[in-house]
Amino acid sequence: MTVVAEEPKVEELLELYERMALIRATEKAAFDLFMAGLVKGTTHLANGQEAVAVGASAALEPDDYVFATYRGHHHAIARGASPEACLAELMSRATGLCGAKGGSMHLTVADHNMLGSYAIVGAHLPIACGAAWSAKLRGTSQVAVAFFGDGATNIGAFHEALNLAAVWKLPVLFVCENNLYMEYTSIKTVTAVAQPAAGRAPAYQLPAEVIDGNDVVAVQRAVAAAAARARAGDGPTVIEALTYRHHGHSRTDPGKYRPQEEVDAWLKRDPLLVLAERLRDRGVDQPAIDAADTRAREQVAAAVEAAKAAPPPDEATAFTDVWADGGAQWRT
Amino acid sequence: MADLITYREAVAAGIAQEMRRDETVVCLGEDIGAAEGVFKTAAGLFTEFGPERVWDTPISEQAIVGAAMGAAMTGLRPVAEIMFSDFLACCWDYVANEIPKMRYMTGGQVTVPLVVRTANGGGLGFGAQHSQAVENWPFAVPGLKIAAPSTPADMVGLMAAAIRSDDPVLVFEHKSLFASKGDPPPSGDHVVPLGAAEVRRPGGDVTLVALASTVPTAMAAAEQLAADGVDAEVIDLRCLIPLDARTVLGSVARTSRLVIVEENPYQGGWGGTVASIVAEEAFYDLDAPIRRVASACVPLPFAANLEQAVVPTADRVATTVREVMDA
Ligand SMILES: Cc1ncc(C[n+]2csc(CCOP(=O)(O)OP(=O)(O)O)c2C)c(N)n1
């Protein structure tokens, strides 16, 4: 794995930009489709947090494992899910990523080793340990990455996972997307430690780093370095990426509990703006950046149409995928 | 005739059989390495397979079952031990929310072929937090399979089937049976298919359906009843999911009477499901009401005589059968 010491090439940066733009556009479509009544349930948008997913993905190998939370659209797309399959899943179409049996909170792309979005807060940290343990036992150089929110750091599974990862020296990365809020409550007000993830890592003798989660290059660097350590057999790392969600917690939350100055300050640090500025500094002209935005929007517009045109899942599929034999029969 | 083996030895024998056959089978749990498990159910595994395949864990039930899940999703067949089944409550999220739903929620993309094995039930005087029979807890969770062997040979065969299964399986090892002895499994790889009940004692007058610890209870009751001229058939379910309703229904069609013997509490016990299946599908075969002999709805008490007052006993089963015969 490459350790990104110097600046990535301009073409690479443009690619990262376009992938973030694709996520942004997909989530905007999800929001609009929700308002139009075409998406049921709820969605947890990651607008503002795209750099964590895209930066991390850029630092990982295709066969590394990724585990996300219910706020996981960005991770699914960063790891290779198509916007169309994601939107079709949200719209309960047969062509959805999980055949419309998962929904927004459970996007999974096993083909790309993105092994699920977990809606029980913090549950996947031990599971990621297991994937890392398996890689170690099978003698591969794969690493496992668990992305989670700041709120998850107060769940018991977080502590069990960090300790197990430390004592078993597992090739696992714990990447906290600290967006400062749980649902409607500020993490500060319910946590005794200022940096909820990185601040606890030393208790488990784990290296930790607090990074700018809105700077895709900073994320790529930190994840590449941690992955290199893990592959070298030096065990897990905790990364706390400071970031912000532009919207409220979920579709129904206007996010009014957040001070306006705070929102404004973070909107100015939107990861797409941050990267656009970096691109301009590197001599890329605005039309080239706009063109990436346009391509992303066009791809998503086509995805929306395709998802809308897709049929609902066959009712018979409600009774498949319970057991290995495909069926749901629990008795003879 | 080979020597008898104990139920506790059969646990390790079943795991070892599969570990020899398939190198992706690995074990993890508290004290299962050099210490060989608190019930010595892992005896010999660490010596034979070493620390790369038999892993001691911290006291972290979530990490144990969660890590087993992650390993199962990525190419291994882990066998996780939860020391006492009561502690399943500490990792209930994994048992109820994570493991059983993964295949379904991902539309079949991700599978979780693992075994969680655990010491279940009373009989050893450990008090309420180490003694409850809780096989009815996961019985309410779609997506899990549940085996609860009653003999050493079945322990080997069902453990093998559980480990080979591409579905997640919970194996309940009953504490009161650990010291019991039985015939060893037949030579060669021994596998008992999940979901096939076994008729332990054929009989024509009444069907007794039992599981794990209640199999010997039902057998003892059947002996008492035989002295009275009542010929009881004893069915060992062996698995709760898949549930061999066919064998139960076939037996009831012949005997026309059903008594279910379960150690988990009556309230919410698996016997309620067996009773409802028979009531729905074989009502007209019945000559008497279905009866259930289950544990009382109290935590399991410590003193042996108190425990006996709570769990099904052979006497209580025999009394219930006599009432059913008179109905
Ligand atoms: C175990 C559990 N408790 C509570 C919830 C309800 N819940 C869903 S998201 C959430 C907040 C999580 O905050 P955080 O981990 O910071 O993630 P973020 O939403 O900020 O990405 C809560 C309390 C849950 N899903 N799981």
XYZ file of C-alpha atoms and ligand atoms in Angstrom:
685
model
C 0.000 0.000 0.000
C 1.167 3.477 -0.820
C 1.814 5.795 2.042
C 0.744 9.174 0.775
C 3.533 11.460 1.806
C 3.459 13.975 -1.010
C 0.445 15.600 -2.633
C -1.657 13.282 -4.784
C -1.615 13.921 -8.514
C -4.119 16.427 -9.864
C -5.944 13.712 -11.817
C -6.331 11.687 -8.630
C -7.689 14.700 -6.793
C -10.187 15.283 -9.574
C -11.303 11.677 -9.293
C -11.792 12.058 -5.558
C -13.773 15.199 -6.206
C -16.028 13.532 -8.706
C -16.680 10.589 -6.359
C -17.648 13.004 -3.583
C -19.866 14.888 -6.003
C -21.503 11.599 -6.961
C -22.309 10.862 -3.325
C -23.581 14.392 -2.780
C -25.841 14.163 -5.815
C -27.116 10.716 -4.875
C -28.038 11.900 -1.414
C -29.726 14.979 -2.785
C -31.758 12.688 -5.013
C -32.590 10.506 -1.997
C -33.835 13.587 -0.171
C -35.944 14.760 -3.105
C -37.383 11.290 -3.638
C -38.254 11.149 0.042
C -40.110 14.454 -0.221
C -41.909 13.100 -3.280
C -43.051 10.100 -1.272
C -40.963 7.643 -3.265
C -38.657 6.674 -0.403
C -40.237 5.150 2.689
C -38.856 4.718 6.178
C -36.070 7.108 6.934
C -32.709 8.173 5.580
C -29.631 9.441 7.362
C -27.765 11.605 4.927
C -24.022 12.002 5.087
C -23.872 15.369 3.298
C -20.761 17.005 4.623
C -19.072 13.736 5.570
C -18.174 12.532 2.074
C -14.454 13.126 2.504
C -14.191 10.446 5.194
C -15.580 7.716 2.972
C -13.856 8.791 -0.220
C -10.502 9.562 1.371
C -10.478 6.246 3.205
C -11.472 4.286 0.120
C -8.696 5.896 -1.860
C -6.228 4.611 0.711
C -7.561 1.042 0.799
C -7.122 -1.957 -1.449
C -10.201 -3.285 -3.247
C -10.290 -6.434 -1.103
C -10.082 -4.657 2.251
C -13.213 -4.882 4.365
C -15.400 -1.930 5.213
C -18.190 -1.768 7.807
C -20.475 1.244 8.008
C -23.376 2.558 10.037
C -26.988 3.379 9.159
C -25.467 6.652 7.912
C -23.678 4.709 5.227
C -24.720 5.851 1.767
C -21.335 7.500 1.335
C -19.424 4.352 2.256
C -21.456 2.143 -0.047
C -20.842 4.435 -3.020
C -17.227 5.091 -2.104
C -16.677 1.329 -2.139
C -18.268 0.841 -5.509
C -22.039 0.630 -5.183
C -23.758 2.343 -8.079
C -26.040 5.285 -7.306
C -28.746 3.461 -9.195
C -28.575 0.330 -7.016
C -28.556 2.507 -3.882
C -31.501 4.629 -4.957
C -33.406 1.572 -6.158
C -32.866 0.033 -2.731
C -34.193 3.177 -1.026
C -37.161 3.171 -3.401
C -37.961 -0.496 -2.653
C -37.228 -1.700 -6.152
C -36.200 -5.193 -7.201
C -32.951 -3.797 -8.601
C -31.912 -2.431 -5.216
C -28.534 -3.281 -3.778
C -30.084 -5.794 -1.365
C -33.182 -6.632 -3.365
C -35.084 -4.062 -1.263
C -34.676 -6.187 1.844
C -32.119 -3.861 3.406
C -33.144 -0.265 2.843
C -31.285 2.961 3.510
C -29.864 1.820 6.835
C -28.499 -1.490 5.551
C -26.726 -0.800 2.267
C -24.250 -3.618 1.598
C -21.986 -4.325 -1.371
C -20.403 -7.675 -0.671
C -18.766 -7.799 -4.113
C -16.633 -4.882 -2.996
C -16.160 -6.216 0.536
C -18.342 -3.461 1.948
C -19.866 -5.844 4.439
C -22.831 -3.938 5.646
C -24.350 -0.907 7.289
C -25.274 -1.532 10.907
C -28.188 0.255 12.526
C -27.483 -0.889 16.049
C -25.067 1.797 17.134
C -21.533 0.435 17.588
C -22.436 -3.193 16.898
C -20.098 -3.566 13.962
C -16.853 -2.758 15.730
C -16.436 -6.303 17.085
C -17.596 -7.649 13.719
C -14.845 -5.693 11.985
C -12.422 -7.212 14.501
C -13.644 -10.616 13.357
C -13.017 -9.808 9.700
C -9.531 -8.595 10.599
C -8.923 -11.707 12.688
C -10.013 -13.854 9.782
C -7.664 -12.029 7.410
C -4.838 -12.600 9.857
C -5.652 -16.300 10.213
C -6.030 -16.776 6.487
C -2.692 -15.071 5.989
C -3.922 -12.333 3.655
C -2.832 -8.720 3.846
C -6.407 -7.438 4.100
C -7.390 -4.872 6.683
C -10.856 -4.185 8.059
C -12.190 -0.692 8.637
C -15.098 0.161 10.918
C -16.600 3.613 10.426
C -18.770 4.806 13.288
C -20.146 7.942 14.872
C -19.008 9.748 17.989
C -22.101 8.479 19.784
C -20.963 4.887 19.269
C -17.948 5.446 21.500
C -20.163 5.230 24.570
C -21.446 1.770 23.650
C -19.905 -1.240 25.381
C -19.091 -2.927 22.085
C -16.668 -0.063 21.264
C -14.598 -0.858 24.333
C -14.743 -4.615 23.877
C -13.641 -4.216 20.274
C -10.732 -1.874 21.007
C -9.398 -4.153 23.706
C -9.758 -7.312 21.621
C -8.132 -5.613 18.635
C -5.256 -4.474 20.826
C -4.560 -7.797 22.550
C -4.943 -9.790 19.331
C -3.008 -7.143 17.309
C -5.656 -7.185 14.631
C -5.323 -5.405 11.284
C -8.338 -3.232 11.951
C -8.891 0.524 11.699
C -11.449 2.267 13.873
C -12.501 5.425 12.071
C -14.786 7.690 14.070
C -16.762 10.222 12.078
C -17.099 12.790 14.817
C -19.843 15.073 13.557
C -20.268 16.497 17.093
C -23.810 15.203 17.539
C -25.519 11.945 18.285
C -29.151 12.271 17.281
C -30.158 15.587 18.792
C -27.675 15.712 21.620
C -24.177 17.097 21.486
C -21.604 14.411 22.202
C -19.810 16.825 24.567
C -22.706 16.919 26.973
C -22.758 13.173 27.538
C -19.111 12.218 27.301
C -16.397 12.637 29.887
C -13.622 12.656 27.288
C -13.088 15.572 24.912
C -12.089 13.404 21.938
C -14.578 10.571 22.307
C -12.642 8.066 20.180
C -9.025 9.201 20.072
C -9.102 10.234 23.716
C -9.867 6.703 24.810
C -7.422 4.906 22.541
C -4.444 5.357 24.896
C -6.327 3.391 27.549
C -5.970 0.407 25.216
C -2.417 1.297 24.221
C -3.653 2.062 20.728
C -2.195 4.763 18.502
C -4.728 7.457 17.719
C -4.942 10.496 15.550
C -7.418 13.362 15.301
C -7.700 14.572 11.737
C -9.593 17.059 9.606
C -12.355 14.832 8.296
C -13.399 17.414 5.720
C -10.038 17.265 3.983
C -10.092 14.232 1.736
C -6.317 14.208 1.452
C -5.854 14.277 5.208
C -8.183 11.303 5.498
C -6.422 9.427 2.723
C -3.062 10.005 4.386
C -4.165 8.933 7.856
C -5.938 5.825 6.609
C -3.050 4.850 4.334
C -0.598 5.127 7.205
C -2.824 3.162 9.576
C -3.472 0.492 6.941
C 0.254 0.184 6.292
C 0.837 -0.323 10.023
C -1.906 -2.926 10.176
C -0.510 -4.794 7.171
C 2.936 -4.762 8.723
C 1.519 -6.601 11.726
C 1.611 -3.610 14.036
C -2.057 -3.767 14.919
C -5.004 -1.417 15.053
C -5.300 2.362 14.950
C -8.000 4.757 16.046
C -8.674 7.697 13.754
C -11.046 10.429 14.793
C -12.120 12.462 11.799
C -13.718 15.798 12.692
C -16.578 16.472 10.345
C -20.147 17.742 10.267
C -23.437 16.652 8.819
C -25.116 19.403 6.836
C -28.607 18.158 7.614
C -30.238 17.001 10.807
C -29.831 13.463 12.078
C -32.469 11.951 9.840
C -35.061 13.019 7.348
C -37.460 14.363 9.975
C -34.865 16.392 11.887
C -34.353 20.033 10.874
C -31.292 20.176 13.135
C -32.466 23.290 14.992
C -30.493 22.427 18.111
C -27.291 23.528 16.399
C -26.134 27.155 16.702
C -26.367 28.947 13.357
C -22.766 30.223 13.558
C -21.594 26.653 13.992
C -23.575 25.472 10.979
C -22.315 28.396 8.876
C -18.716 27.813 9.843
C -18.877 24.150 8.882
C -20.757 24.815 5.651
C -17.823 27.003 4.651
C -15.639 23.983 5.266
C -17.762 21.711 3.077
C -15.379 18.967 1.878
C -16.295 19.637 -1.739
C -15.434 23.340 -1.348
C -12.215 22.462 0.450
C -11.146 20.147 -2.350
C -12.265 22.549 -5.091
C -10.046 25.186 -3.577
C -7.159 22.765 -3.432
C -7.733 21.916 -7.091
C -7.732 25.582 -8.057
C -4.523 26.080 -6.082
C -3.065 23.241 -8.109
C -3.982 25.054 -11.324
C -7.222 23.317 -12.250
C -9.674 25.759 -13.743
C -13.250 26.123 -12.505
C -14.829 24.707 -15.696
C -12.988 21.409 -15.112
C -14.411 21.250 -11.592
C -17.877 22.200 -12.802
C -17.653 19.499 -15.434
C -17.067 16.880 -12.720
C -20.118 18.183 -10.868
C -22.175 18.028 -14.028
C -21.110 14.466 -14.835
C -22.042 13.383 -11.312
C -25.442 15.053 -11.506
C -26.147 13.538 -14.904
C -25.189 10.070 -13.736
C -27.500 10.415 -10.753
C -30.355 11.805 -12.842
C -30.126 8.730 -15.059
C -29.950 6.538 -11.962
C -33.144 8.107 -10.595
C -34.976 7.436 -13.852
C -33.743 3.844 -13.981
C -34.695 3.236 -10.360
C -38.135 4.764 -10.916
C -38.677 2.483 -13.888
C -37.594 -0.640 -12.001
C -40.288 -3.010 -10.737
C -41.034 -3.645 -7.082
C -39.538 -6.836 -5.665
C -41.456 -10.038 -6.254
C -43.444 -10.850 -3.118
C -41.984 -14.345 -3.093
C -38.597 -12.870 -2.211
C -39.912 -12.000 1.268
C -39.470 -15.717 1.952
C -35.984 -16.208 0.571
C -32.523 -15.637 2.054
C -33.417 -16.724 5.574
C -31.561 -20.018 5.287
C -28.668 -21.297 3.235
C -31.082 -23.351 1.130
C -32.660 -20.086 0.058
C -35.977 -20.569 1.803
C -37.609 -19.645 5.093
C -38.901 -23.078 6.179
C -38.181 -23.511 9.896
C -40.098 -26.745 10.442
C -40.872 -29.908 8.600
C -18.048 -52.431 21.924
C -16.114 -49.272 22.504
C -16.047 -47.616 25.908
C -18.809 -45.235 26.832
C -17.977 -41.537 26.565
C -19.273 -38.615 28.550
C -21.422 -35.864 27.142
C -18.684 -33.362 28.088
C -16.059 -35.341 26.160
C -18.422 -35.493 23.222
C -18.449 -31.695 22.939
C -14.705 -31.573 22.307
C -14.860 -34.737 20.199
C -17.419 -33.160 17.869
C -15.408 -29.973 17.496
C -12.151 -31.864 17.000
C -13.688 -34.051 14.318
C -14.556 -30.940 12.329
C -11.308 -29.091 13.044
C -9.376 -32.044 11.606
C -11.539 -32.058 8.523
C -11.737 -28.341 7.825
C -8.941 -25.933 8.630
C -11.250 -22.927 8.522
C -12.847 -24.105 11.780
C -11.488 -22.037 14.672
C -12.573 -21.714 18.298
C -12.771 -18.698 20.537
C -14.048 -18.112 24.032
C -13.119 -17.427 27.624
C -10.720 -19.960 29.169
C -11.051 -22.419 26.293
C -7.325 -22.608 25.473
C -4.826 -24.254 27.820
C -7.502 -24.248 30.547
C -9.748 -26.350 28.261
C -12.985 -24.611 29.239
C -14.619 -24.231 32.642
C -16.598 -27.412 31.997
C -13.618 -29.104 30.280
C -15.695 -29.240 27.159
C -12.691 -28.057 25.128
C -10.384 -30.768 26.478
C -7.579 -31.583 24.081
C -8.361 -28.916 21.497
C -5.615 -26.480 22.429
C -3.055 -29.278 22.639
C -3.985 -30.681 19.262
C -4.709 -27.514 17.302
C -2.670 -24.846 19.081
C -3.212 -21.155 19.734
C -3.734 -20.327 16.065
C -6.996 -22.253 16.075
C -8.103 -22.139 19.696
C -8.200 -18.572 20.969
C -8.603 -17.356 24.525
C -10.619 -14.171 24.692
C -11.159 -11.457 27.255
C -14.452 -11.475 29.151
C -16.169 -9.683 26.315
C -19.245 -11.530 25.162
C -20.012 -8.920 22.526
C -16.496 -9.086 21.159
C -16.542 -12.886 21.158
C -19.749 -13.295 19.228
C -19.222 -10.163 17.157
C -15.739 -11.287 16.104
C -17.043 -14.760 15.354
C -19.609 -13.123 13.108
C -17.033 -11.034 11.247
C -14.826 -14.077 10.797
C -17.750 -16.131 9.542
C -18.609 -13.424 7.007
C -15.079 -13.544 5.637
C -14.309 -17.200 5.122
C -13.896 -18.929 8.486
C -16.183 -21.251 10.431
C -15.811 -20.036 13.983
C -17.089 -21.896 17.011
C -17.632 -19.376 19.785
C -18.202 -20.380 23.375
C -20.421 -18.404 25.701
C -19.549 -19.931 29.033
C -23.069 -20.002 30.509
C -26.165 -19.550 28.386
C -27.464 -16.903 30.802
C -24.624 -14.700 29.474
C -26.173 -14.710 26.026
C -27.991 -11.675 27.383
C -24.638 -9.831 27.335
C -24.307 -10.354 23.588
C -27.974 -10.499 22.751
C -27.604 -7.839 20.073
C -25.411 -10.191 18.058
C -27.694 -13.155 18.616
C -30.951 -11.341 17.949
C -30.067 -8.475 15.608
C -26.807 -9.014 13.818
C -26.149 -12.676 13.044
C -29.638 -13.862 12.133
C -30.564 -10.901 9.939
C -27.427 -10.551 7.866
C -28.247 -12.999 5.073
C -31.759 -11.622 4.763
C -31.033 -7.899 4.972
C -28.298 -8.133 2.384
C -30.509 -10.033 -0.019
C -28.319 -13.105 0.308
C -25.015 -11.299 -0.273
C -23.511 -12.095 3.120
C -23.695 -15.363 5.049
C -22.751 -16.123 8.636
C -21.767 -19.784 9.056
C -20.891 -19.887 12.731
C -21.634 -21.845 15.873
C -22.280 -20.364 19.283
C -22.113 -23.078 21.884
C -23.072 -22.599 25.485
C -23.765 -24.436 28.745
C -27.473 -24.295 29.407
C -29.896 -25.150 32.198
C -29.894 -26.221 35.812
C -28.841 -29.205 37.802
C -25.466 -28.125 39.111
C -26.571 -25.703 41.813
C -25.099 -22.543 40.342
C -27.986 -20.257 41.265
C -30.292 -18.235 39.086
C -27.766 -16.308 36.976
C -25.968 -19.455 35.835
C -28.758 -22.008 35.565
C -31.712 -20.953 33.517
C -32.667 -22.980 30.475
C -32.881 -20.278 27.823
C -33.196 -22.171 24.561
C -36.566 -20.458 24.185
C -34.867 -17.044 23.899
C -33.375 -17.594 20.435
C -36.372 -19.725 19.488
C -38.177 -16.423 18.981
C -35.535 -15.168 16.536
C -35.959 -15.953 12.815
C -32.661 -16.777 11.155
C -31.038 -18.914 13.844
C -30.863 -22.683 14.074
C -30.925 -24.322 17.498
C -29.600 -27.729 18.503
C -29.770 -29.195 22.009
C -28.367 -32.728 22.112
C -29.249 -35.183 24.861
C -26.656 -37.947 24.282
C -22.891 -37.986 23.681
C -23.235 -39.463 20.197
C -25.789 -36.820 19.245
C -23.523 -34.133 20.680
C -20.780 -35.191 18.280
C -23.126 -35.515 15.333
C -25.098 -32.347 15.895
C -21.954 -30.334 16.639
C -20.560 -31.544 13.322
C -23.747 -30.621 11.494
C -23.781 -27.228 13.201
C -20.205 -26.487 12.183
C -20.838 -27.618 8.606
C -24.053 -25.616 8.364
C -24.018 -22.495 6.233
C -26.574 -21.062 8.649
C -25.749 -19.798 12.143
C -26.427 -22.443 14.791
C -26.665 -22.187 18.567
C -25.715 -25.408 20.321
C -27.070 -25.749 23.844
C -25.032 -28.121 25.986
C -27.020 -29.071 29.040
C -25.083 -28.730 32.282
C -26.923 -31.549 34.026
C -25.856 -33.924 31.238
C -22.115 -33.169 31.167
C -21.226 -36.165 33.356
C -23.690 -38.530 31.713
C -22.278 -41.363 29.640
C -23.417 -42.952 26.447
C -22.314 -44.930 23.435
C -19.592 -43.262 21.443
C -20.496 -42.123 17.945
C -20.033 -44.668 15.169
C -16.498 -44.690 13.756
C -15.684 -42.311 10.941
C -17.128 -38.823 10.608
C -20.406 -38.737 12.488
C -22.987 -36.150 11.455
C -26.577 -35.957 12.687
C -28.668 -33.797 10.384
C -30.165 -30.688 11.957
C -33.919 -30.925 12.306
C -34.366 -34.685 12.580
C -35.997 -35.816 15.830
C -35.248 -39.254 17.239
C -37.746 -41.656 18.777
C -35.933 -42.700 21.957
C -38.622 -45.084 23.104
C -41.430 -46.282 20.911
C -44.870 -46.536 22.507
C -48.504 -46.493 21.526
C -50.446 -44.723 24.280
C -49.041 -41.224 24.624
C -46.364 -39.081 22.966
C -43.815 -37.359 25.192
C -41.841 -34.644 23.391
C -38.579 -33.740 25.122
C -35.298 -31.924 24.547
C -31.826 -32.245 26.099
C -32.214 -32.582 29.896
C -35.860 -33.491 29.684
C -35.151 -36.543 27.525
C -33.852 -38.585 30.482
C -36.696 -37.136 32.567
C -39.253 -38.295 30.033
C -37.534 -41.682 29.739
C -37.694 -42.146 33.520
C -41.357 -41.168 33.497
C -41.989 -43.651 30.699
C -40.463 -46.431 32.826
C -42.749 -45.520 35.744
C -45.734 -45.482 33.419
C -44.803 -48.817 31.891
C -45.207 -50.339 35.336
C -48.806 -49.039 35.265
C -49.345 -50.479 31.817
C -49.098 -47.139 29.977
C -46.861 -47.315 26.914
C -45.298 -43.898 26.323
C -43.420 -42.918 23.187
C -40.520 -40.541 23.880
C -39.407 -38.198 21.117
C -36.091 -36.371 21.473
C -36.509 -33.272 19.329
C -32.721 -32.689 19.206
C -33.253 -29.360 17.411
C -35.725 -26.542 17.903
C -35.029 -25.001 14.517
C -35.466 -26.773 12.195
C -38.306 -28.278 14.167
C -39.221 -31.828 13.250
C -42.971 -31.353 13.497
C -43.497 -34.232 11.088
C -42.215 -36.805 13.577
C -44.329 -35.278 16.351
C -47.478 -35.207 14.211
C -46.866 -38.771 13.036
C -46.493 -39.965 16.607
C -49.597 -38.129 17.815
C -51.571 -39.668 14.953
C -50.756 -43.072 16.470
C -50.944 -42.286 20.204
C -53.647 -39.566 20.170
C -52.161 -38.003 23.297
C -49.391 -35.413 23.702
C -47.379 -34.257 26.700
C -44.513 -31.842 26.124
C -41.625 -31.764 28.594
C -39.438 -28.662 28.575
C -37.059 -27.068 31.048
C -37.492 -23.480 29.919
C -40.348 -21.654 31.658
C -43.907 -22.450 30.580
C -44.437 -18.798 29.784
C -42.947 -18.370 26.330
C -41.465 -21.852 26.256
C -40.918 -23.713 22.987
C -43.532 -26.257 24.014
C -46.167 -23.631 23.320
C -45.174 -23.676 19.659
C -45.180 -27.481 19.477
C -48.600 -27.506 21.140
C -49.986 -24.940 18.751
C -48.743 -26.842 15.698
C -50.418 -30.022 16.926
C -53.587 -28.145 17.889
C -53.755 -26.541 14.467
C -52.896 -29.537 12.367
C -53.849 -32.634 14.340
C -56.715 -31.566 16.589
C -58.933 -34.385 15.406
C -56.209 -36.956 16.146
C -56.316 -36.003 19.829
C -58.277 -37.879 22.468
C -57.194 -35.600 25.309
C -56.029 -32.019 25.795
C -52.365 -31.337 25.050
C -50.410 -30.816 28.266
C -47.086 -29.121 28.887
C -44.786 -29.867 31.788
C -42.400 -26.930 31.904
C -40.442 -25.019 34.503
C -42.392 -22.628 36.660
C -42.121 -18.970 35.806
C -39.540 -18.227 38.503
C -35.776 -17.725 38.297
C -34.068 -21.058 38.927
C -33.550 -21.408 42.692
C -30.273 -22.527 44.229
C -31.213 -25.372 46.608
C -31.614 -28.708 44.869
C -34.982 -29.416 46.462
C -36.229 -25.969 45.428
C -34.974 -26.542 41.930
C -36.786 -29.860 41.809
C -39.963 -28.026 42.785
C -39.599 -25.790 39.751
C -38.340 -27.950 36.861
C -40.091 -30.903 35.238
C -39.423 -34.126 37.123
C -40.196 -37.700 36.144
C -42.887 -37.819 38.823
C -44.549 -34.694 37.533
C -44.426 -35.956 33.978
C -45.878 -39.329 35.020
C -48.673 -37.641 36.970
C -49.508 -35.445 34.005
C -49.576 -38.436 31.684
C -51.936 -40.294 34.022
C -54.272 -37.285 33.972
C -54.116 -37.276 30.205
C -54.812 -41.005 30.034
C -57.904 -40.510 32.187
C -59.207 -37.622 30.152
C -27.920 0.624 20.374
C -28.672 1.766 19.782
N -29.159 2.726 20.611
C -29.826 3.775 20.085
C -30.050 3.864 18.744
C -30.837 5.033 18.171
N -29.895 5.910 17.453
C -29.743 5.824 16.125
S -28.578 6.849 15.553
C -28.258 7.453 17.090
C -27.184 8.484 17.266
C -25.843 7.949 16.934
O -24.903 8.969 16.923
P -23.452 8.779 16.345
O -22.910 7.449 16.736
O -22.668 9.964 16.736
O -23.632 8.708 14.772
P -24.105 9.844 13.764
O -25.591 9.718 13.632
O -23.676 11.136 14.302
O -23.450 9.510 12.474
C -29.073 6.852 18.025
C -29.088 7.169 19.462
C -29.564 2.824 17.936
N -29.787 2.803 16.616
N -28.853 1.805 18.472
